[in-house]
């Protein structure tokens, strides 16, 4: 999500294009949108893992890595975490509270952002389907590029890594503004 990319860009001092050029991030089409994701290298291994299998960007790792081996299941009330029992190969696992495991600053704000972001992506995906179904498919590229540029290519929140406290609020505000812009693009 945009927060993950913001963290990585600030941590590594690189922009999205540099991360793509280095083979760390790739772009994929998901429900009519162009979204970045971690690029897997040899043997489907994350390109941020070093020779010892340790994460080179541990303090700025994406949310999916922060919660592993937990997963999320979404419903109309939000989401819940679940344990993917067979995904973690570590022996002698201990019980630990989910809140402590996730290792995310401002967990409540993070969860609020995740819900807003997923709702936004779902809404935009539905608009893309409607455009396709009504013969207005030429607008889909405009929407896809709008989301990619506004949330990933640009300086997402106009802040440096020392101002994390306001990132979620700014991203949620960007989502609200983007909904209006996308409605106009849909015509």
Short mmCIF file of N, CA and C in Angstrom, two decimals:
data_model
loop_
_atom_site.label_atom_id
_atom_site.label_comp_id
_atom_site.label_asym_id
_atom_site.label_seq_id
_atom_site.Cartn_x
_atom_site.Cartn_y
_atom_site.Cartn_z
N UNK A 1 0.84 -1.18 0.00
CA UNK A 1 0.00 0.00 0.00
C UNK A 1 0.89 1.25 0.00
N UNK A 2 0.32 2.40 -0.15
CA UNK A 2 1.14 3.62 -0.23
C UNK A 2 2.02 3.86 1.00
N UNK A 3 1.54 3.46 2.17
CA UNK A 3 2.36 3.64 3.37
C UNK A 3 3.62 2.79 3.28
N UNK A 4 3.48 1.55 2.82
CA UNK A 4 4.64 0.67 2.67
C UNK A 4 5.68 1.26 1.72
N UNK A 5 5.21 1.75 0.59
CA UNK A 5 6.14 2.33 -0.39
C UNK A 5 6.78 3.58 0.19
N UNK A 6 6.01 4.39 0.91
CA UNK A 6 6.55 5.60 1.53
C UNK A 6 7.67 5.23 2.50
N UNK A 7 7.42 4.19 3.33
CA UNK A 7 8.44 3.74 4.27
C UNK A 7 9.72 3.32 3.55
N UNK A 8 9.57 2.50 2.52
CA UNK A 8 10.75 2.01 1.79
C UNK A 8 11.50 3.14 1.10
N UNK A 9 10.76 4.04 0.46
CA UNK A 9 11.40 5.16 -0.25
C UNK A 9 12.22 6.00 0.73
N UNK A 10 11.65 6.30 1.88
CA UNK A 10 12.36 7.10 2.87
C UNK A 10 13.53 6.35 3.48
N UNK A 11 13.35 5.09 3.78
CA UNK A 11 14.40 4.28 4.39
C UNK A 11 15.60 4.13 3.44
N UNK A 12 15.33 3.89 2.18
CA UNK A 12 16.39 3.65 1.20
C UNK A 12 16.86 4.91 0.49
N UNK A 13 16.11 6.01 0.64
CA UNK A 13 16.46 7.25 -0.04
C UNK A 13 16.32 7.14 -1.55
N UNK A 14 15.32 6.40 -2.00
CA UNK A 14 15.11 6.17 -3.43
C UNK A 14 13.66 6.43 -3.77
N UNK A 15 13.40 6.72 -5.05
CA UNK A 15 12.03 6.88 -5.48
C UNK A 15 11.52 5.56 -6.07
N UNK A 16 10.25 5.52 -6.41
CA UNK A 16 9.65 4.28 -6.91
C UNK A 16 10.35 3.78 -8.17
N UNK A 17 10.66 4.69 -9.09
CA UNK A 17 11.31 4.27 -10.33
C UNK A 17 12.66 3.62 -10.06
N UNK A 18 13.41 4.14 -9.12
CA UNK A 18 14.70 3.54 -8.77
C UNK A 18 14.51 2.14 -8.18
N UNK A 19 13.50 1.97 -7.35
CA UNK A 19 13.22 0.65 -6.77
C UNK A 19 12.80 -0.35 -7.85
N UNK A 20 12.08 0.13 -8.84
CA UNK A 20 11.70 -0.73 -9.97
C UNK A 20 12.93 -1.07 -10.80
N UNK A 21 13.74 -0.06 -11.11
CA UNK A 21 14.94 -0.29 -11.93
C UNK A 21 15.91 -1.26 -11.27
N UNK A 22 15.98 -1.23 -9.95
CA UNK A 22 16.87 -2.14 -9.21
C UNK A 22 16.29 -3.55 -9.11
N UNK A 23 15.06 -3.74 -9.55
CA UNK A 23 14.43 -5.06 -9.46
C UNK A 23 13.94 -5.41 -8.07
N UNK A 24 13.65 -4.40 -7.26
CA UNK A 24 13.15 -4.63 -5.90
C UNK A 24 11.62 -4.60 -5.85
N UNK A 25 11.04 -3.76 -6.68
CA UNK A 25 9.59 -3.57 -6.76
C UNK A 25 9.18 -3.80 -8.21
N UNK A 26 7.97 -4.33 -8.40
CA UNK A 26 7.43 -4.46 -9.74
C UNK A 26 6.00 -3.94 -9.74
N UNK A 27 5.53 -3.58 -10.92
CA UNK A 27 4.16 -3.11 -11.05
C UNK A 27 3.33 -4.23 -11.66
N UNK A 28 2.13 -4.40 -11.13
CA UNK A 28 1.19 -5.39 -11.64
C UNK A 28 -0.19 -4.78 -11.76
N UNK A 29 -0.96 -5.30 -12.69
CA UNK A 29 -2.33 -4.86 -12.87
C UNK A 29 -3.21 -5.69 -11.94
N UNK A 30 -3.98 -5.01 -11.10
CA UNK A 30 -4.89 -5.67 -10.16
C UNK A 30 -6.24 -4.96 -10.26
N UNK A 31 -7.23 -5.68 -10.73
CA UNK A 31 -8.59 -5.12 -10.86
C UNK A 31 -8.59 -3.79 -11.61
N UNK A 32 -7.83 -3.69 -12.67
CA UNK A 32 -7.79 -2.49 -13.49
C UNK A 32 -6.87 -1.40 -12.97
N UNK A 33 -6.20 -1.63 -11.86
CA UNK A 33 -5.28 -0.64 -11.30
C UNK A 33 -3.85 -1.15 -11.42
N UNK A 34 -2.93 -0.23 -11.53
CA UNK A 34 -1.51 -0.56 -11.58
C UNK A 34 -0.97 -0.34 -10.18
N UNK A 35 -0.60 -1.44 -9.52
CA UNK A 35 -0.15 -1.35 -8.13
C UNK A 35 1.23 -2.00 -7.98
N UNK A 36 2.08 -1.40 -7.15
CA UNK A 36 3.40 -1.99 -6.91
C UNK A 36 3.34 -3.13 -5.91
N UNK A 37 4.27 -4.04 -6.05
CA UNK A 37 4.43 -5.09 -5.06
C UNK A 37 5.91 -5.49 -5.01
N UNK A 38 6.26 -6.20 -3.94
CA UNK A 38 7.62 -6.68 -3.81
C UNK A 38 7.92 -7.64 -4.96
N UNK A 39 9.09 -7.51 -5.53
CA UNK A 39 9.49 -8.41 -6.60
C UNK A 39 10.18 -9.62 -5.98
N UNK A 40 9.80 -10.77 -6.43
CA UNK A 40 10.44 -11.99 -5.97
C UNK A 40 11.58 -12.32 -6.92
N UNK A 41 12.68 -12.74 -6.36
CA UNK A 41 13.85 -13.07 -7.16
C UNK A 41 13.98 -14.57 -7.35
N UNK A 42 15.20 -15.03 -7.36
CA UNK A 42 15.50 -16.45 -7.53
C UNK A 42 14.79 -17.28 -6.48
N UNK A 43 14.22 -18.39 -6.91
CA UNK A 43 13.49 -19.31 -6.03
C UNK A 43 12.34 -18.62 -5.28
N UNK A 44 11.71 -17.63 -5.94
CA UNK A 44 10.60 -16.91 -5.32
C UNK A 44 10.97 -16.32 -3.97
N UNK A 45 12.17 -15.85 -3.88
CA UNK A 45 12.72 -15.26 -2.65
C UNK A 45 12.66 -13.75 -2.76
N UNK A 46 12.23 -13.09 -1.72
CA UNK A 46 12.14 -11.63 -1.71
C UNK A 46 13.51 -11.03 -2.01
N UNK A 47 13.53 -10.01 -2.85
CA UNK A 47 14.80 -9.38 -3.22
C UNK A 47 15.40 -8.55 -2.09
N UNK A 48 14.67 -8.36 -1.01
CA UNK A 48 15.21 -7.64 0.14
C UNK A 48 15.85 -8.57 1.17
N UNK A 49 15.82 -9.88 0.93
CA UNK A 49 16.47 -10.81 1.85
C UNK A 49 17.94 -10.94 1.49
N UNK A 50 18.80 -10.88 2.50
CA UNK A 50 20.24 -11.03 2.26
C UNK A 50 20.61 -12.51 2.21
N UNK A 51 21.91 -12.78 2.09
CA UNK A 51 22.39 -14.17 1.96
C UNK A 51 22.02 -15.04 3.16
N UNK A 52 21.92 -14.42 4.33
CA UNK A 52 21.57 -15.17 5.55
C UNK A 52 20.06 -15.33 5.70
N UNK A 53 19.31 -14.81 4.76
CA UNK A 53 17.85 -14.89 4.85
C UNK A 53 17.24 -13.83 5.75
N UNK A 54 18.01 -12.81 6.08
CA UNK A 54 17.53 -11.71 6.93
C UNK A 54 17.08 -10.54 6.05
N UNK A 55 16.13 -9.79 6.52
CA UNK A 55 15.58 -8.67 5.77
C UNK A 55 16.51 -7.46 5.84
N UNK A 56 16.88 -6.95 4.67
CA UNK A 56 17.74 -5.76 4.60
C UNK A 56 17.01 -4.47 4.96
N UNK A 57 15.69 -4.50 4.95
CA UNK A 57 14.91 -3.29 5.26
C UNK A 57 13.96 -3.55 6.43
N UNK A 58 14.41 -4.33 7.39
CA UNK A 58 13.53 -4.78 8.47
C UNK A 58 12.75 -3.66 9.13
N UNK A 59 13.37 -2.53 9.40
CA UNK A 59 12.66 -1.44 10.07
C UNK A 59 11.65 -0.75 9.15
N UNK A 60 11.77 -0.97 7.84
CA UNK A 60 10.85 -0.35 6.87
C UNK A 60 10.15 -1.40 6.03
N UNK A 61 10.07 -2.63 6.54
CA UNK A 61 9.45 -3.70 5.76
C UNK A 61 7.95 -3.45 5.61
N UNK A 62 7.38 -3.95 4.52
CA UNK A 62 5.95 -3.72 4.26
C UNK A 62 5.06 -4.42 5.28
N UNK A 63 3.83 -3.97 5.34
CA UNK A 63 2.86 -4.51 6.28
C UNK A 63 2.67 -6.01 6.17
N UNK A 64 2.69 -6.54 4.96
CA UNK A 64 2.51 -7.98 4.77
C UNK A 64 3.62 -8.76 5.47
N UNK A 65 4.81 -8.19 5.48
CA UNK A 65 5.95 -8.82 6.17
C UNK A 65 5.85 -8.61 7.68
N UNK A 66 5.36 -7.44 8.08
CA UNK A 66 5.24 -7.15 9.51
C UNK A 66 4.29 -8.12 10.20
N UNK A 67 3.25 -8.55 9.51
CA UNK A 67 2.26 -9.41 10.15
C UNK A 67 2.55 -10.90 9.96
N UNK A 68 3.47 -11.26 9.07
CA UNK A 68 3.74 -12.68 8.78
C UNK A 68 4.16 -13.41 10.04
N UNK A 69 3.66 -14.59 10.31
CA UNK A 69 2.83 -15.49 9.50
C UNK A 69 1.33 -15.30 9.71
N UNK A 70 0.93 -14.12 10.13
CA UNK A 70 -0.49 -13.83 10.22
C UNK A 70 -1.01 -13.41 8.85
N UNK A 71 -2.27 -13.55 8.66
CA UNK A 71 -2.95 -13.05 7.47
C UNK A 71 -4.14 -12.23 7.93
N UNK A 72 -4.81 -11.60 6.99
CA UNK A 72 -6.00 -10.82 7.32
C UNK A 72 -7.18 -11.37 6.54
N UNK A 73 -8.33 -11.40 7.18
CA UNK A 73 -9.57 -11.74 6.51
C UNK A 73 -10.51 -10.54 6.72
N UNK A 74 -11.07 -10.06 5.61
CA UNK A 74 -11.92 -8.87 5.64
C UNK A 74 -13.39 -9.27 5.62
N UNK A 75 -14.20 -8.49 6.34
CA UNK A 75 -15.65 -8.64 6.26
C UNK A 75 -16.26 -7.25 6.35
N UNK A 76 -17.57 -7.17 6.44
CA UNK A 76 -18.23 -5.86 6.44
C UNK A 76 -17.90 -5.02 7.68
N UNK A 77 -17.37 -5.63 8.72
CA UNK A 77 -17.03 -4.91 9.95
C UNK A 77 -15.56 -4.53 10.04
N UNK A 78 -14.77 -4.89 9.06
CA UNK A 78 -13.34 -4.59 9.11
C UNK A 78 -12.53 -5.82 8.75
N UNK A 79 -11.54 -6.10 9.56
CA UNK A 79 -10.74 -7.30 9.32
C UNK A 79 -10.29 -7.90 10.63
N UNK A 80 -9.93 -9.16 10.55
CA UNK A 80 -9.40 -9.90 11.69
C UNK A 80 -8.13 -10.58 11.22
N UNK A 81 -7.26 -10.85 12.16
CA UNK A 81 -6.02 -11.57 11.85
C UNK A 81 -6.22 -13.06 12.09
N UNK A 82 -5.52 -13.86 11.31
CA UNK A 82 -5.53 -15.29 11.53
C UNK A 82 -4.10 -15.81 11.34
N UNK A 83 -3.81 -16.91 11.97
CA UNK A 83 -2.48 -17.51 11.90
C UNK A 83 -2.42 -18.49 10.74
N UNK A 84 -1.44 -18.31 9.88
CA UNK A 84 -1.19 -19.24 8.78
C UNK A 84 -0.19 -20.28 9.32
N UNK A 85 -0.71 -21.30 9.95
CA UNK A 85 0.10 -22.25 10.71
C UNK A 85 1.26 -22.84 9.93
N UNK A 86 1.03 -23.23 8.71
CA UNK A 86 2.07 -23.93 7.95
C UNK A 86 3.03 -23.01 7.20
N UNK A 87 2.89 -21.72 7.36
CA UNK A 87 3.75 -20.78 6.64
C UNK A 87 5.05 -20.48 7.38
N UNK A 88 5.03 -20.53 8.67
CA UNK A 88 6.22 -20.22 9.45
C UNK A 88 6.99 -21.50 9.72
N UNK A 89 8.25 -21.54 9.29
CA UNK A 89 9.05 -22.75 9.43
C UNK A 89 9.85 -22.79 10.73
N UNK A 90 9.74 -21.75 11.52
CA UNK A 90 10.49 -21.67 12.78
C UNK A 90 10.01 -22.72 13.77
N UNK A 91 10.96 -23.38 14.42
CA UNK A 91 10.63 -24.33 15.48
C UNK A 91 10.48 -23.59 16.80
N UNK A 92 9.90 -24.23 17.77
CA UNK A 92 9.76 -23.67 19.11
C UNK A 92 9.07 -22.31 19.12
N UNK A 93 7.97 -22.21 18.42
CA UNK A 93 7.22 -20.95 18.37
C UNK A 93 6.56 -20.69 19.72
N UNK A 94 6.57 -19.46 20.13
CA UNK A 94 5.94 -19.07 21.39
C UNK A 94 4.64 -18.34 21.09
N UNK A 95 3.75 -18.32 22.08
CA UNK A 95 2.52 -17.55 21.93
C UNK A 95 2.85 -16.08 22.17
N UNK A 96 2.26 -15.24 21.34
CA UNK A 96 2.49 -13.81 21.46
C UNK A 96 1.22 -13.08 21.04
N UNK A 97 0.92 -11.97 21.66
CA UNK A 97 -0.28 -11.21 21.33
C UNK A 97 -0.11 -10.57 19.95
N UNK A 98 -1.19 -10.55 19.18
CA UNK A 98 -1.17 -10.02 17.82
C UNK A 98 -0.66 -8.58 17.80
N UNK A 99 -1.14 -7.76 18.70
CA UNK A 99 -0.75 -6.35 18.73
C UNK A 99 0.76 -6.19 18.88
N UNK A 100 1.37 -7.03 19.69
CA UNK A 100 2.81 -6.97 19.88
C UNK A 100 3.55 -7.51 18.66
N UNK A 101 3.01 -8.56 18.06
CA UNK A 101 3.67 -9.20 16.92
C UNK A 101 3.76 -8.27 15.71
N UNK A 102 2.70 -7.52 15.45
CA UNK A 102 2.60 -6.73 14.22
C UNK A 102 3.71 -5.70 14.10
N UNK A 103 4.21 -5.17 15.20
CA UNK A 103 5.35 -4.26 15.17
C UNK A 103 5.13 -3.06 14.25
N UNK A 104 4.02 -2.38 14.48
CA UNK A 104 3.69 -1.19 13.69
C UNK A 104 3.41 -0.03 14.64
N UNK A 105 4.07 1.08 14.38
CA UNK A 105 3.79 2.27 15.18
C UNK A 105 2.34 2.70 14.94
N UNK A 106 1.72 3.24 15.96
CA UNK A 106 0.36 3.75 15.84
C UNK A 106 -0.58 2.71 15.23
N UNK A 107 -0.68 1.57 15.87
CA UNK A 107 -1.42 0.43 15.32
C UNK A 107 -2.87 0.77 14.99
N UNK A 108 -3.54 1.55 15.85
CA UNK A 108 -4.94 1.89 15.59
C UNK A 108 -5.06 2.75 14.34
N UNK A 109 -4.15 3.71 14.17
CA UNK A 109 -4.16 4.55 12.98
C UNK A 109 -3.82 3.72 11.74
N UNK A 110 -2.89 2.79 11.89
CA UNK A 110 -2.53 1.91 10.79
C UNK A 110 -3.73 1.08 10.35
N UNK A 111 -4.46 0.53 11.30
CA UNK A 111 -5.62 -0.29 10.95
C UNK A 111 -6.73 0.55 10.32
N UNK A 112 -6.90 1.77 10.80
CA UNK A 112 -7.88 2.68 10.21
C UNK A 112 -7.50 2.98 8.76
N UNK A 113 -6.21 3.24 8.52
CA UNK A 113 -5.75 3.49 7.15
C UNK A 113 -5.96 2.25 6.27
N UNK A 114 -5.60 1.07 6.77
CA UNK A 114 -5.75 -0.16 5.99
C UNK A 114 -7.20 -0.34 5.55
N UNK A 115 -8.13 -0.11 6.47
CA UNK A 115 -9.55 -0.23 6.12
C UNK A 115 -9.95 0.79 5.05
N UNK A 116 -9.51 2.02 5.23
CA UNK A 116 -9.82 3.07 4.24
C UNK A 116 -9.21 2.74 2.88
N UNK A 117 -7.96 2.29 2.89
CA UNK A 117 -7.26 1.98 1.64
C UNK A 117 -7.95 0.83 0.90
N UNK A 118 -8.26 -0.23 1.62
CA UNK A 118 -8.91 -1.37 0.97
C UNK A 118 -10.31 -1.02 0.47
N UNK A 119 -11.03 -0.21 1.21
CA UNK A 119 -12.34 0.24 0.75
C UNK A 119 -12.18 1.08 -0.53
N UNK A 120 -11.20 1.95 -0.54
CA UNK A 120 -10.94 2.79 -1.70
C UNK A 120 -10.59 1.94 -2.92
N UNK A 121 -9.68 1.00 -2.76
CA UNK A 121 -9.27 0.14 -3.87
C UNK A 121 -10.45 -0.68 -4.38
N UNK A 122 -11.28 -1.17 -3.47
CA UNK A 122 -12.47 -1.94 -3.87
C UNK A 122 -13.44 -1.05 -4.66
N UNK A 123 -13.65 0.18 -4.19
CA UNK A 123 -14.54 1.12 -4.88
C UNK A 123 -14.02 1.44 -6.28
N UNK A 124 -12.73 1.73 -6.36
CA UNK A 124 -12.14 2.06 -7.67
C UNK A 124 -12.21 0.85 -8.59
N UNK A 125 -11.96 -0.34 -8.07
CA UNK A 125 -12.08 -1.55 -8.87
C UNK A 125 -13.48 -1.73 -9.41
N UNK A 126 -14.49 -1.43 -8.60
CA UNK A 126 -15.89 -1.51 -9.07
C UNK A 126 -16.17 -0.48 -10.15
N UNK A 127 -15.60 0.72 -10.00
CA UNK A 127 -15.79 1.75 -11.03
C UNK A 127 -15.15 1.32 -12.35
N UNK A 128 -13.99 0.67 -12.26
CA UNK A 128 -13.31 0.17 -13.45
C UNK A 128 -14.19 -0.87 -14.16
N UNK A 129 -14.80 -1.76 -13.39
CA UNK A 129 -15.69 -2.78 -13.96
C UNK A 129 -16.88 -2.10 -14.64
N UNK A 130 -17.46 -1.09 -13.97
CA UNK A 130 -18.59 -0.36 -14.56
C UNK A 130 -18.18 0.32 -15.86
N UNK A 131 -17.00 0.94 -15.89
CA UNK A 131 -16.53 1.59 -17.11
C UNK A 131 -16.36 0.57 -18.24
N UNK A 132 -15.81 -0.57 -17.90
CA UNK A 132 -15.61 -1.63 -18.89
C UNK A 132 -16.97 -2.12 -19.42
N UNK A 133 -17.92 -2.31 -18.50
CA UNK A 133 -19.23 -2.84 -18.88
C UNK A 133 -20.08 -1.84 -19.67
N UNK A 134 -19.83 -0.55 -19.47
CA UNK A 134 -20.63 0.46 -20.17
C UNK A 134 -19.93 1.02 -21.40
N UNK A 135 -18.85 0.38 -21.81
CA UNK A 135 -18.15 0.80 -23.04
C UNK A 135 -17.33 2.06 -22.90
N UNK A 136 -16.95 2.40 -21.66
CA UNK A 136 -16.13 3.60 -21.43
C UNK A 136 -14.73 3.20 -20.98
N UNK A 137 -14.23 2.11 -21.52
CA UNK A 137 -12.95 1.55 -21.11
C UNK A 137 -11.76 2.45 -21.30
N UNK A 138 -11.88 3.44 -22.18
CA UNK A 138 -10.75 4.35 -22.41
C UNK A 138 -10.40 5.16 -21.16
N UNK A 139 -11.30 5.29 -20.23
CA UNK A 139 -11.04 6.05 -19.00
C UNK A 139 -10.31 5.23 -17.95
N UNK A 140 -10.26 3.92 -18.13
CA UNK A 140 -9.63 3.04 -17.14
C UNK A 140 -8.16 3.37 -16.98
N UNK A 141 -7.45 3.58 -18.09
CA UNK A 141 -6.02 3.92 -18.01
C UNK A 141 -5.81 5.21 -17.24
N UNK A 142 -6.68 6.20 -17.45
CA UNK A 142 -6.55 7.47 -16.73
C UNK A 142 -6.68 7.26 -15.23
N UNK A 143 -7.62 6.43 -14.83
CA UNK A 143 -7.82 6.15 -13.41
C UNK A 143 -6.62 5.40 -12.85
N UNK A 144 -6.17 4.39 -13.57
CA UNK A 144 -5.02 3.60 -13.11
C UNK A 144 -3.79 4.48 -12.93
N UNK A 145 -3.54 5.36 -13.88
CA UNK A 145 -2.37 6.24 -13.79
C UNK A 145 -2.55 7.28 -12.68
N UNK A 146 -3.77 7.74 -12.48
CA UNK A 146 -4.05 8.69 -11.41
C UNK A 146 -3.68 8.07 -10.06
N UNK A 147 -4.15 6.85 -9.78
CA UNK A 147 -3.87 6.19 -8.50
C UNK A 147 -2.38 5.94 -8.36
N UNK A 148 -1.75 5.41 -9.41
CA UNK A 148 -0.31 5.13 -9.35
C UNK A 148 0.48 6.40 -9.08
N UNK A 149 0.21 7.45 -9.81
CA UNK A 149 0.98 8.70 -9.64
C UNK A 149 0.71 9.38 -8.31
N UNK A 150 -0.56 9.48 -7.92
CA UNK A 150 -0.87 10.21 -6.70
C UNK A 150 -0.42 9.49 -5.43
N UNK A 151 -0.51 8.18 -5.42
CA UNK A 151 -0.21 7.46 -4.19
C UNK A 151 1.18 6.83 -4.14
N UNK A 152 1.81 6.62 -5.28
CA UNK A 152 3.09 5.89 -5.28
C UNK A 152 4.25 6.67 -5.90
N UNK A 153 4.02 7.32 -7.01
CA UNK A 153 5.12 8.00 -7.70
C UNK A 153 5.44 9.33 -7.02
N UNK A 154 4.41 10.10 -6.71
CA UNK A 154 4.63 11.39 -6.08
C UNK A 154 5.18 11.20 -4.67
N UNK A 155 5.61 12.30 -4.09
CA UNK A 155 6.00 12.25 -2.67
C UNK A 155 4.69 12.14 -1.90
N UNK A 156 4.29 10.91 -1.63
CA UNK A 156 2.95 10.55 -1.18
C UNK A 156 2.33 11.55 -0.21
N UNK A 157 3.03 11.89 0.79
CA UNK A 157 2.44 12.77 1.80
C UNK A 157 3.24 14.05 2.01
N UNK A 158 4.24 14.26 1.19
CA UNK A 158 5.02 15.49 1.29
C UNK A 158 5.76 15.62 2.60
N UNK A 159 6.18 14.49 3.16
CA UNK A 159 6.85 14.54 4.45
C UNK A 159 8.07 13.63 4.43
N UNK A 160 9.01 13.94 5.28
CA UNK A 160 10.18 13.07 5.38
C UNK A 160 9.97 12.03 6.47
N UNK A 161 10.93 11.14 6.62
CA UNK A 161 10.77 10.01 7.54
C UNK A 161 10.71 10.42 9.01
N UNK A 162 11.04 11.66 9.33
CA UNK A 162 11.00 12.09 10.71
C UNK A 162 9.61 12.56 11.14
N UNK A 163 8.66 12.57 10.23
CA UNK A 163 7.31 13.05 10.54
C UNK A 163 6.26 11.96 10.37
N UNK A 164 6.51 10.77 10.90
CA UNK A 164 5.60 9.64 10.73
C UNK A 164 4.24 9.86 11.36
N UNK A 165 4.16 10.69 12.37
CA UNK A 165 2.92 10.81 13.13
C UNK A 165 1.72 11.27 12.30
N UNK A 166 1.94 11.98 11.23
CA UNK A 166 0.82 12.51 10.43
C UNK A 166 0.60 11.76 9.12
N UNK A 167 1.38 10.74 8.84
CA UNK A 167 1.30 10.04 7.56
C UNK A 167 -0.08 9.46 7.33
N UNK A 168 -0.63 8.74 8.30
CA UNK A 168 -1.92 8.08 8.10
C UNK A 168 -3.02 9.10 7.85
N UNK A 169 -3.03 10.20 8.61
CA UNK A 169 -4.04 11.23 8.40
C UNK A 169 -3.94 11.81 6.99
N UNK A 170 -2.73 12.07 6.54
CA UNK A 170 -2.56 12.63 5.20
C UNK A 170 -2.98 11.64 4.12
N UNK A 171 -2.66 10.37 4.30
CA UNK A 171 -3.07 9.37 3.31
C UNK A 171 -4.59 9.24 3.27
N UNK A 172 -5.24 9.23 4.42
CA UNK A 172 -6.70 9.13 4.45
C UNK A 172 -7.32 10.36 3.80
N UNK A 173 -6.75 11.52 4.02
CA UNK A 173 -7.23 12.73 3.37
C UNK A 173 -7.05 12.63 1.85
N UNK A 174 -5.91 12.08 1.41
CA UNK A 174 -5.68 11.89 -0.03
C UNK A 174 -6.72 10.95 -0.63
N UNK A 175 -7.11 9.94 0.11
CA UNK A 175 -8.13 9.00 -0.38
C UNK A 175 -9.44 9.74 -0.60
N UNK A 176 -9.83 10.58 0.35
CA UNK A 176 -11.08 11.34 0.21
C UNK A 176 -11.04 12.25 -1.01
N UNK A 177 -9.95 12.95 -1.20
CA UNK A 177 -9.80 13.84 -2.35
C UNK A 177 -9.79 13.03 -3.64
N UNK A 178 -9.11 11.90 -3.63
CA UNK A 178 -9.01 11.06 -4.82
C UNK A 178 -10.35 10.48 -5.24
N UNK A 179 -11.21 10.18 -4.27
CA UNK A 179 -12.55 9.69 -4.61
C UNK A 179 -13.27 10.69 -5.49
N UNK A 180 -13.18 11.96 -5.14
CA UNK A 180 -13.83 13.01 -5.93
C UNK A 180 -13.22 13.11 -7.32
N UNK A 181 -11.89 13.05 -7.40
CA UNK A 181 -11.21 13.14 -8.70
C UNK A 181 -11.57 11.95 -9.59
N UNK A 182 -11.64 10.77 -9.01
CA UNK A 182 -11.96 9.58 -9.79
C UNK A 182 -13.42 9.64 -10.26
N UNK A 183 -14.31 10.15 -9.43
CA UNK A 183 -15.70 10.31 -9.87
C UNK A 183 -15.76 11.21 -11.10
N UNK A 184 -14.96 12.27 -11.12
CA UNK A 184 -14.92 13.15 -12.29
C UNK A 184 -14.33 12.44 -13.50
N UNK A 185 -13.30 11.64 -13.31
CA UNK A 185 -12.72 10.88 -14.41
C UNK A 185 -13.71 9.88 -15.00
N UNK A 186 -14.57 9.34 -14.15
CA UNK A 186 -15.56 8.37 -14.61
C UNK A 186 -16.67 9.03 -15.42
N UNK A 187 -16.87 10.33 -15.16
CA UNK A 187 -17.86 11.10 -15.92
C UNK A 187 -19.22 10.62 -15.71
#
